[in-house]
Coordinates of C-alpha atoms and ligand atoms in Angstrom, one line a residue:
M277 CA 0.0 0.0 0.0
K278 CA 1.7 3.2 -1.2
S279 CA 1.0 6.6 0.3
L280 CA 0.0 9.5 -2.0
W281 CA 3.5 10.9 -1.4
S282 CA 5.3 7.6 -2.5
K283 CA 3.0 7.4 -5.5
T284 CA 4.0 10.9 -6.7
A285 CA 7.7 11.2 -5.8
Q286 CA 10.6 8.9 -6.6
L287 CA 13.8 9.5 -4.6
P288 CA 17.1 8.5 -6.3
E289 CA 18.9 5.5 -4.8
R290 CA 22.0 6.0 -2.7
E291 CA 25.0 3.7 -2.3
Q292 CA 25.6 1.4 0.6
L293 CA 28.5 2.2 3.0
D294 CA 31.5 0.5 1.5
A295 CA 34.4 1.4 3.7
D296 CA 35.3 2.2 7.3
L297 CA 35.1 5.9 8.0
R298 CA 36.1 8.6 10.5
V299 CA 33.7 11.6 10.7
Q300 CA 32.7 14.4 13.0
N301 CA 29.0 13.4 13.1
V302 CA 27.0 10.3 12.2
V303 CA 23.3 10.4 12.1
I304 CA 21.5 7.0 12.2
G305 CA 18.3 7.1 10.2
A306 CA 17.3 9.1 7.2
G307 CA 13.7 10.0 8.0
M308 CA 12.5 13.6 8.4
A309 CA 14.4 13.9 11.7
G310 CA 17.7 12.5 10.5
V311 CA 17.7 14.5 7.3
L312 CA 16.8 17.8 9.1
I313 CA 19.5 17.1 11.8
G314 CA 22.1 16.4 9.1
Y315 CA 21.1 19.5 7.1
L316 CA 21.3 21.9 10.0
L317 CA 24.5 20.4 11.3
Q318 CA 26.0 20.9 7.8
E319 CA 24.7 24.4 7.7
K320 CA 26.6 25.1 10.9
G321 CA 29.8 23.9 9.4
Q322 CA 29.9 20.4 10.7
E323 CA 30.9 17.3 8.7
V324 CA 28.0 14.8 8.7
I325 CA 27.1 11.4 7.2
I326 CA 23.8 9.6 7.6
L327 CA 23.4 5.9 7.7
E328 CA 20.0 4.5 6.7
A329 CA 18.9 0.9 7.1
K330 CA 16.6 0.9 4.1
E331 CA 16.0 3.9 1.9
I332 CA 15.6 7.6 2.6
A333 CA 12.2 8.4 4.2
S334 CA 11.2 4.7 4.0
G335 CA 10.2 4.7 7.7
Q336 CA 7.2 6.6 9.0
T337 CA 8.0 9.7 7.1
K338 CA 6.8 8.4 3.7
N339 CA 3.4 7.6 5.4
T340 CA 2.8 10.9 7.3
T341 CA -0.1 13.3 6.5
A342 CA 2.5 16.1 6.5
K343 CA 0.7 19.0 8.3
I344 CA 3.3 21.4 9.6
T345 CA 1.6 22.7 12.7
S346 CA 2.0 23.5 16.4
Q347 CA -1.6 22.3 16.9
H348 CA -0.9 18.8 18.3
G349 CA -4.4 17.8 19.4
L350 CA -5.8 19.1 22.7
I351 CA -2.5 19.6 24.6
Y352 CA -1.8 23.1 25.7
N353 CA -4.3 23.4 28.6
D354 CA -3.0 20.1 29.9
L355 CA 0.7 21.0 29.4
I356 CA 0.3 24.2 31.4
K357 CA -1.3 22.2 34.2
N358 CA 1.2 19.4 34.1
V359 CA 4.5 21.0 33.4
G360 CA 3.9 24.7 34.1
L361 CA 3.7 27.8 32.0
E362 CA 7.4 28.0 31.2
R363 CA 7.8 24.5 29.7
A364 CA 4.5 24.7 28.0
K365 CA 5.6 27.9 26.4
G366 CA 8.9 26.2 25.4
Y367 CA 6.9 23.5 23.6
A368 CA 4.6 25.9 21.8
Q369 CA 7.3 28.4 20.8
A370 CA 9.7 25.6 19.6
N371 CA 7.0 24.2 17.3
E372 CA 6.1 27.7 16.1
A373 CA 9.7 28.4 15.4
A374 CA 9.9 25.1 13.5
I375 CA 7.1 26.2 11.1
Q376 CA 9.0 29.4 10.5
L377 CA 12.2 27.5 9.8
Y378 CA 10.5 25.3 7.2
K379 CA 9.4 28.5 5.4
E380 CA 12.9 29.9 5.5
I381 CA 14.6 26.7 4.3
I382 CA 12.0 26.2 1.5
T383 CA 12.5 29.8 0.3
K384 CA 16.3 29.7 0.7
E385 CA 16.8 26.4 -1.1
G386 CA 14.0 27.1 -3.6
I387 CA 12.2 23.8 -2.9
A388 CA 9.1 23.0 -4.9
C389 CA 7.2 20.8 -2.4
H390 CA 3.5 21.9 -2.6
F391 CA 4.1 24.0 0.5
E392 CA 0.9 26.0 1.4
E393 CA 0.3 28.2 4.4
L394 CA -3.1 27.4 5.9
P395 CA -4.8 27.6 9.3
S396 CA -5.2 24.5 11.3
F397 CA -8.5 23.6 13.2
L398 CA -9.2 21.4 16.1
Y399 CA -12.9 20.5 16.1
S400 CA -15.6 18.7 18.2
Q401 CA -19.1 17.5 17.3
K402 CA -20.0 17.2 21.0
E403 CA -21.4 19.7 23.5
E404 CA -18.7 18.8 26.1
G405 CA -16.0 19.3 23.5
M406 CA -16.8 23.0 23.3
Q407 CA -15.6 23.7 26.8
K408 CA -12.4 21.8 26.2
L409 CA -11.8 23.8 22.9
K410 CA -12.5 27.1 24.6
K411 CA -9.9 26.3 27.3
E412 CA -7.5 25.2 24.7
A413 CA -7.8 28.4 22.7
I414 CA -7.1 30.5 25.9
A415 CA -4.2 28.3 26.9
A416 CA -2.6 28.4 23.4
K417 CA -3.0 32.2 23.2
A418 CA -1.4 32.6 26.6
L419 CA 1.6 30.6 25.2
G420 CA 2.0 33.0 22.2
I421 CA 0.1 31.1 19.5
D422 CA -2.3 32.9 17.2
A423 CA -5.3 30.9 18.5
E424 CA -9.0 31.7 18.5
Y425 CA -12.2 29.8 19.4
M426 CA -14.8 29.7 16.7
R427 CA -18.5 28.7 16.6
G428 CA -19.1 25.5 14.8
D429 CA -21.4 27.1 12.1
K430 CA -18.3 28.9 10.8
I431 CA -16.7 25.6 9.7
K432 CA -17.9 24.8 6.2
D433 CA -15.3 22.3 4.9
L434 CA -16.3 19.2 6.8
P435 CA -18.9 16.7 5.7
Y436 CA -20.8 17.1 9.0
G437 CA -21.7 19.9 11.4
V438 CA -19.5 20.6 14.4
M439 CA -20.2 22.4 17.7
G440 CA -17.0 24.4 17.9
A441 CA -13.4 24.7 16.8
V442 CA -10.0 26.2 17.7
K443 CA -8.2 27.9 14.8
F444 CA -4.4 28.3 14.8
G445 CA -3.2 30.8 12.2
G446 CA 0.2 30.7 10.4
Q447 CA 0.3 26.9 10.0
A448 CA 1.2 24.9 6.8
Q449 CA 1.2 21.7 4.8
F450 CA 3.5 20.2 2.2
H451 CA 4.6 17.1 0.2
P452 CA 7.1 15.5 2.6
L453 CA 9.0 13.5 0.0
E454 CA 9.5 16.4 -2.4
F455 CA 10.9 18.4 0.5
I456 CA 13.2 15.6 1.9
Q457 CA 14.5 14.8 -1.6
A458 CA 15.7 18.4 -2.0
L459 CA 17.5 18.4 1.3
A460 CA 18.9 14.9 0.9
S461 CA 20.5 16.0 -2.4
K462 CA 22.8 18.2 -0.3
L463 CA 23.8 15.4 2.1
T464 CA 26.0 12.3 2.2
I465 CA 23.6 9.5 2.9
Y466 CA 24.3 5.7 2.7
E467 CA 21.3 3.5 2.2
H468 CA 21.0 -0.2 3.1
S469 CA 23.5 0.4 5.9
N470 CA 21.8 -1.0 8.9
V471 CA 23.5 0.0 12.2
L472 CA 23.6 -3.1 14.4
E473 CA 25.5 -1.7 17.4
V474 CA 26.8 1.5 18.8
D475 CA 29.7 1.5 21.3
E476 CA 31.1 4.8 22.6
H477 CA 32.4 6.4 19.4
F478 CA 31.9 3.3 17.2
V479 CA 28.9 2.8 14.9
I480 CA 28.9 -0.7 13.6
T481 CA 27.0 -1.9 10.5
D482 CA 27.1 -5.5 9.3
Q483 CA 30.2 -4.8 7.2
H484 CA 31.9 -1.6 8.4
V485 CA 32.7 0.6 11.3
V486 CA 32.3 4.4 11.5
V487 CA 34.2 6.3 14.2
A488 CA 32.5 9.6 15.0
D489 CA 32.8 12.4 17.6
N490 CA 29.0 12.6 17.9
I491 CA 26.4 9.9 17.2
I492 CA 22.7 10.9 16.7
F493 CA 19.9 8.3 17.0
A494 CA 17.2 9.5 14.6
T495 CA 15.8 6.0 14.2
H496 CA 12.2 6.8 15.1
Y497 CA 12.4 4.4 18.1
P498 CA 15.9 4.2 19.6
F499 CA 17.1 0.6 19.4
P500 CA 19.5 0.3 22.4
I501 CA 17.6 -1.1 25.3
V502 CA 20.2 0.2 27.8
P503 CA 21.1 3.0 28.4
G504 CA 18.3 5.4 27.9
Y505 CA 15.5 2.9 28.8
Y506 CA 13.3 4.4 26.1
F507 CA 11.2 1.2 26.1
L508 CA 10.0 2.2 29.6
R509 CA 9.1 5.7 28.5
Q510 CA 6.8 5.4 25.4
H511 CA 4.6 3.0 23.4
Q512 CA 3.6 3.2 19.7
S513 CA 0.3 4.1 18.2
R514 CA -0.8 3.4 14.7
S515 CA -3.0 5.5 12.4
Y516 CA -4.5 5.2 8.9
A517 CA -5.1 7.5 6.0
V518 CA -6.8 7.4 2.6
A519 CA -6.7 9.9 -0.3
I520 CA -10.0 10.2 -2.1
E521 CA -11.4 12.0 -5.1
G522 CA -14.5 12.2 -7.2
A523 CA -18.1 13.3 -6.9
G524 CA -18.9 15.1 -3.6
V525 CA -15.2 15.3 -2.5
P526 CA -13.7 18.8 -2.1
E527 CA -10.4 19.2 -4.0
K528 CA -9.4 22.1 -1.8
L529 CA -10.1 23.0 1.9
D530 CA -9.7 26.3 3.7
G531 CA -7.6 24.7 6.4
M532 CA -6.4 21.4 8.0
Y533 CA -8.7 19.7 10.4
Y534 CA -8.3 17.4 13.4
G535 CA -11.1 16.1 15.5
I536 CA -10.8 15.7 19.3
D537 CA -13.7 13.3 19.9
R538 CA -13.2 9.5 20.1
G539 CA -13.0 8.0 16.6
A540 CA -12.9 11.5 15.0
L541 CA -11.3 12.1 11.6
S542 CA -8.6 14.4 10.3
F543 CA -8.6 16.1 6.9
R544 CA -6.3 18.0 4.6
H545 CA -6.1 18.4 0.8
A546 CA -3.2 17.5 -1.4
M547 CA -2.8 17.7 -5.2
G548 CA -6.6 17.8 -5.8
K549 CA -7.4 15.0 -3.4
L550 CA -8.8 14.9 0.1
I551 CA -6.8 13.0 2.7
V552 CA -8.9 11.6 5.5
G553 CA -7.1 10.1 8.5
G554 CA -8.2 8.2 11.6
G555 CA -8.6 4.7 13.0
S556 CA -5.9 5.2 15.6
H557 CA -5.0 2.4 18.1
R558 CA -2.1 1.2 20.1
T559 CA 0.1 -0.9 17.8
G560 CA -0.8 -4.6 18.3
K561 CA -4.2 -3.8 19.9
K562 CA -6.7 -2.9 17.3
D563 CA -10.3 -2.4 18.5
K564 CA -13.5 -1.8 16.4
M565 CA -12.7 1.9 15.9
G566 CA -9.2 1.2 14.7
G567 CA -7.7 0.4 11.3
Y568 CA -8.7 0.7 7.6
C569 CA -12.0 -0.9 8.0
Y570 CA -13.3 1.7 10.4
L571 CA -11.8 4.6 8.4
R572 CA -13.3 3.3 5.1
E573 CA -16.7 2.9 6.8
Q574 CA -16.6 6.6 7.8
V575 CA -15.4 7.7 4.3
K576 CA -18.3 5.7 2.7
R577 CA -20.7 7.3 5.1
Y578 CA -19.7 10.9 4.4
Y579 CA -18.5 10.6 0.8
P580 CA -20.5 7.7 -0.7
E581 CA -19.4 8.3 -4.3
A582 CA -15.7 8.9 -3.5
E583 CA -13.0 6.8 -5.2
E584 CA -9.9 5.8 -3.2
N585 CA -6.7 6.9 -4.8
A586 CA -4.3 5.7 -2.1
C587 CA -4.3 4.3 1.4
W588 CA -1.5 4.0 3.9
A589 CA -0.7 3.6 7.6
A590 CA 2.1 4.6 10.0
Q591 CA 2.8 4.7 13.7
D592 CA 4.6 6.9 16.1
C593 CA 6.1 6.9 19.6
M594 CA 3.8 8.2 22.4
P595 CA 5.8 9.5 25.4
H596 CA 4.1 9.2 28.8
D597 CA 4.2 12.9 29.6
G598 CA 3.3 14.2 26.1
I599 CA 6.7 15.7 25.3
P600 CA 9.2 14.3 22.8
F601 CA 12.7 13.2 23.9
I602 CA 15.2 15.5 22.2
G603 CA 18.8 16.0 23.3
R604 CA 21.4 13.9 25.1
F605 CA 20.7 10.1 24.8
S606 CA 21.7 9.4 28.4
I607 CA 23.9 10.8 31.1
Q608 CA 26.3 7.9 30.4
H609 CA 27.3 9.2 26.9
D610 CA 28.1 12.8 26.3
N611 CA 28.5 12.3 22.6
W612 CA 25.2 10.4 21.9
Y613 CA 22.0 12.3 21.0
V614 CA 18.4 11.2 20.5
S615 CA 15.2 12.4 18.9
T616 CA 12.1 10.3 19.5
G617 CA 8.6 10.4 20.9
F618 CA 7.0 12.6 18.3
Q619 CA 3.4 11.5 19.1
K620 CA 2.3 11.8 15.4
W621 CA 3.5 15.4 15.1
G622 CA 7.0 14.7 13.8
M623 CA 7.1 17.2 11.0
T624 CA 7.5 20.1 13.4
T625 CA 9.2 18.1 16.2
A626 CA 11.8 16.7 13.7
M627 CA 12.7 20.3 13.0
V628 CA 12.8 21.1 16.7
S629 CA 15.2 18.1 17.1
A630 CA 17.4 19.5 14.4
M631 CA 17.4 23.0 16.0
I632 CA 18.2 21.6 19.5
I633 CA 20.7 18.9 18.6
S634 CA 22.7 20.9 16.1
D635 CA 23.0 23.8 18.6
M636 CA 24.1 21.4 21.3
I637 CA 26.8 19.9 19.1
V638 CA 28.2 23.3 18.1
G639 CA 28.1 24.4 21.7
K640 CA 25.3 27.0 21.3
E641 CA 22.7 27.4 24.0
N642 CA 19.2 26.5 22.7
P643 CA 16.2 28.1 24.4
Y644 CA 14.1 24.9 24.0
A645 CA 16.6 22.3 25.0
H646 CA 15.4 22.2 28.6
T647 CA 11.7 21.6 27.7
F648 CA 12.5 18.5 25.6
S649 CA 15.4 17.1 27.6
P650 CA 15.4 13.3 27.8
Q651 CA 16.9 13.6 31.3
R652 CA 13.7 15.2 32.7
L653 CA 11.8 13.5 35.5
L654 CA 8.5 11.9 34.8
I655 CA 5.7 14.2 35.9
R656 CA 2.7 13.0 38.0
A657 CA 0.3 13.0 35.0
G658 CA 2.7 10.6 33.1
Y659 CA 2.5 7.9 35.8
Q660 CA -0.9 6.6 34.6
N661 CA 0.5 6.0 31.1
F662 CA 3.6 4.5 32.6
F663 CA 1.7 1.9 34.5
V664 CA -0.6 1.0 31.5
D665 CA 2.6 0.4 29.5
V666 CA 4.3 -1.6 32.2
W667 CA 1.1 -3.8 32.6
E668 CA 0.9 -4.3 28.9
S669 CA 4.6 -5.4 28.8
I670 CA 4.2 -7.8 31.8
V671 CA 1.1 -9.4 30.2
N672 CA 2.7 -9.9 26.8
L673 CA 6.1 -10.9 28.1
G674 CA 4.2 -13.6 30.1
K675 CA 2.3 -14.7 27.0
G676 CA 5.6 -14.7 25.1
I677 CA 6.9 -17.6 27.2
F678 CA 4.1 -19.8 25.8
V679 CA 4.0 -18.9 22.1
K680 CA 6.1 -20.3 19.2
K681 CA 9.5 -18.7 18.6
N682 CA 8.2 -17.2 15.3
Q683 CA 5.4 -15.4 17.2
K684 CA 7.7 -13.8 19.8
C685 CA 9.1 -10.3 19.3
T686 CA 12.9 -10.2 18.8
H687 CA 13.1 -6.9 20.7
M688 CA 12.2 -8.1 24.3
G689 CA 10.3 -11.3 23.8
C690 CA 6.6 -10.2 24.0
A691 CA 3.9 -12.3 22.3
L692 CA 3.0 -10.8 18.9
H693 CA -0.5 -10.2 17.7
W694 CA -1.6 -11.1 14.1
N695 CA -2.9 -8.0 12.2
E696 CA -5.2 -9.5 9.6
E697 CA -5.8 -6.2 7.8
E698 CA -2.1 -5.5 7.2
Q699 CA -1.0 -9.1 7.2
S700 CA 1.7 -8.5 9.8
W701 CA 2.8 -9.6 13.3
D702 CA 2.6 -6.6 15.6
C703 CA 4.0 -6.2 19.2
P704 CA 1.6 -4.6 21.7
C705 CA 4.5 -3.8 24.1
H706 CA 6.8 -1.5 22.1
G707 CA 5.3 -1.5 18.6
S708 CA 7.7 -3.6 16.5
R709 CA 6.2 -5.1 13.4
F710 CA 7.1 -8.0 11.2
T711 CA 5.9 -9.4 7.8
K712 CA 4.1 -12.7 7.6
E713 CA 7.5 -14.2 6.6
G714 CA 9.2 -12.7 9.7
E715 CA 11.0 -9.7 8.1
S716 CA 11.3 -6.7 10.4
I717 CA 9.1 -3.8 9.2
D718 CA 9.0 -1.4 12.1
N719 CA 11.5 -1.0 15.0
P720 CA 12.6 -1.1 17.8
A721 CA 13.2 -4.8 16.9
Q722 CA 16.4 -5.0 15.0
T723 CA 16.3 -8.6 13.7
M724 CA 13.8 -10.8 11.9
L725 CA 11.6 -13.4 13.6
K726 CA 13.2 -16.8 14.3
Ligands
LIG920 C1 -0.7 8.2 10.3 C2 0.2 9.3 10.8 C3 0.0 10.6 10.3 C4 0.9 11.6 10.7 N1 0.7 12.9 10.3 C5 1.5 13.9 10.7 C6 1.3 15.2 10.4 O1 0.3 15.6 9.7 N2 2.1 16.2 10.8 C7 3.2 15.8 11.7 O2 3.8 16.7 12.1 N3 3.4 14.6 12.0 C8 2.7 13.6 11.5 N4 2.9 12.3 11.8 C9 4.2 12.0 12.5 C10 5.4 11.9 11.6 O3 5.0 11.3 10.4 C11 6.5 11.2 12.3 O4 6.7 11.7 13.6 C12 7.8 11.4 11.5 O5 7.7 11.0 10.2 C13 8.9 10.6 12.2 O6 10.1 10.8 11.5 P1 11.4 10.1 12.0 O7 12.5 10.6 11.1 O8 11.6 10.3 13.4 O9 11.2 8.6 11.8 P2 11.2 7.7 10.4 O10 10.7 8.4 9.3 O11 10.6 6.4 10.8 O12 12.8 7.6 10.2 C14 13.6 6.7 10.9 C15 14.6 6.1 9.9 O13 15.6 5.4 10.7 C16 15.9 4.2 10.0 N5 16.5 3.3 10.9 C17 15.9 2.7 12.0 N6 16.8 1.9 12.6 C18 18.0 2.0 11.9 C19 19.3 1.4 12.1 N7 19.5 0.5 13.1 N8 20.3 1.7 11.3 C20 20.0 2.6 10.3 N9 18.8 3.2 10.0 C21 17.8 2.9 10.9 C22 14.6 3.7 9.4 O14 14.8 2.8 8.3 C23 13.9 5.0 9.0 O15 14.1 5.4 7.7 C24 2.0 11.3 11.5 C25 2.2 10.0 12.0 C26 1.3 9.0 11.7 C27 1.4 7.7 12.3

């Protein structure tokens, strides 16, 4: 199943790493985060190479919906309550700065990537949603975002009525692969160069060793279990998208839309098509409101004559406290950096990662580093998610003892669940996925099923 982006952009192939190297910086992973980190490091005068296990953008990035926004669901009112005004402001301002930097890079490099500035809307169809949206608008405004609450009757783009919405001005959308292709053309990237191990300054692939001053893990989910302990700090959630066209389907919208109610849909337009997203669920634990089946039911209900042009799915890491991990990988390694936990908003947070990590490496103070520091303590509100994840891991590790070897995740040994719709084995603990034949599709697992 190919996303609309993969169907409309072909990235040139790159060579495999074919020698041992000594470099200043090695980035592991050539998704949006790895490429942006590589680009900003190079812009700051650093020598960089990127090692990619498969192909450029072949991870989650090729299957995003590519809204560039600081509107990450209903978050700001909660963030102020949970982490205080200063850190909530850090989160908001960093993501707003990321949008500006996209604009600057696209202009400076002259990148044709269907970039469009548009407002972004959070909406609710429920009475109780209105209060939440009103609070969110006040919170976002207090953090410096151009936010306003709107009555539902002002929203005309959606196929159903809504009770209310929060509009963020100055947001954007683009074609992620056209963008990444332009930046990648300026960088040294080795494809099919899977990193198996990292030890101090050594980055080891199956055939070669790269010695680097700094090592940046931009692998979506960091693969080392220890140090960092990221497997205890986040789980993965999967979401689905379809691109539709035809009778009754708008070719262009006045904004990008994201619903806050359970089972709600998201919308944006792209190249004359409408992208509808939804069906989210914890990876490895699909319920009746998760997956393609649910999403297609909704599409059929609201656009009965639509034709499906493309469908795709992706997953992202969901940190317990709602803030990505960007910065030093662990206190044990001064020269290791990480960017993960993008909670389905990795277009802006990949840019935030690039801003923070490149500044840290060149020794420049970054105003947002503190907010996203992986060394922060877990806040009280994050404990509930932590216990849910620990329980899920205990249950599935236990089940893992009794299942066949080829149904046991190669990351930590949890029992895998069969995903009938996508014909894959999915891990409910940390989100690794495997094909029917046992090939690894999504990390953190590094190796195929036995
Ligand atoms: C359905 C869906 C819709 C989304 N829509 C939006 C949106 O509208 N706006 C938004 O901001 N965000 C969105 N996101 C989130 C966004 O797509 C992701 O956060 C982002 O693409 C992650 O980029 P990444 O570079 O961290 O990861 P990836 O793109 O997965 O890149 C990681 C790369 O590392 C490589 N790698 C892994 N392990 C190794 C190894 N050992 N050696 C070498 N290479 C390795 C992988 O092959 C991969 O290419 C969405 C997410 C989902 C699930």
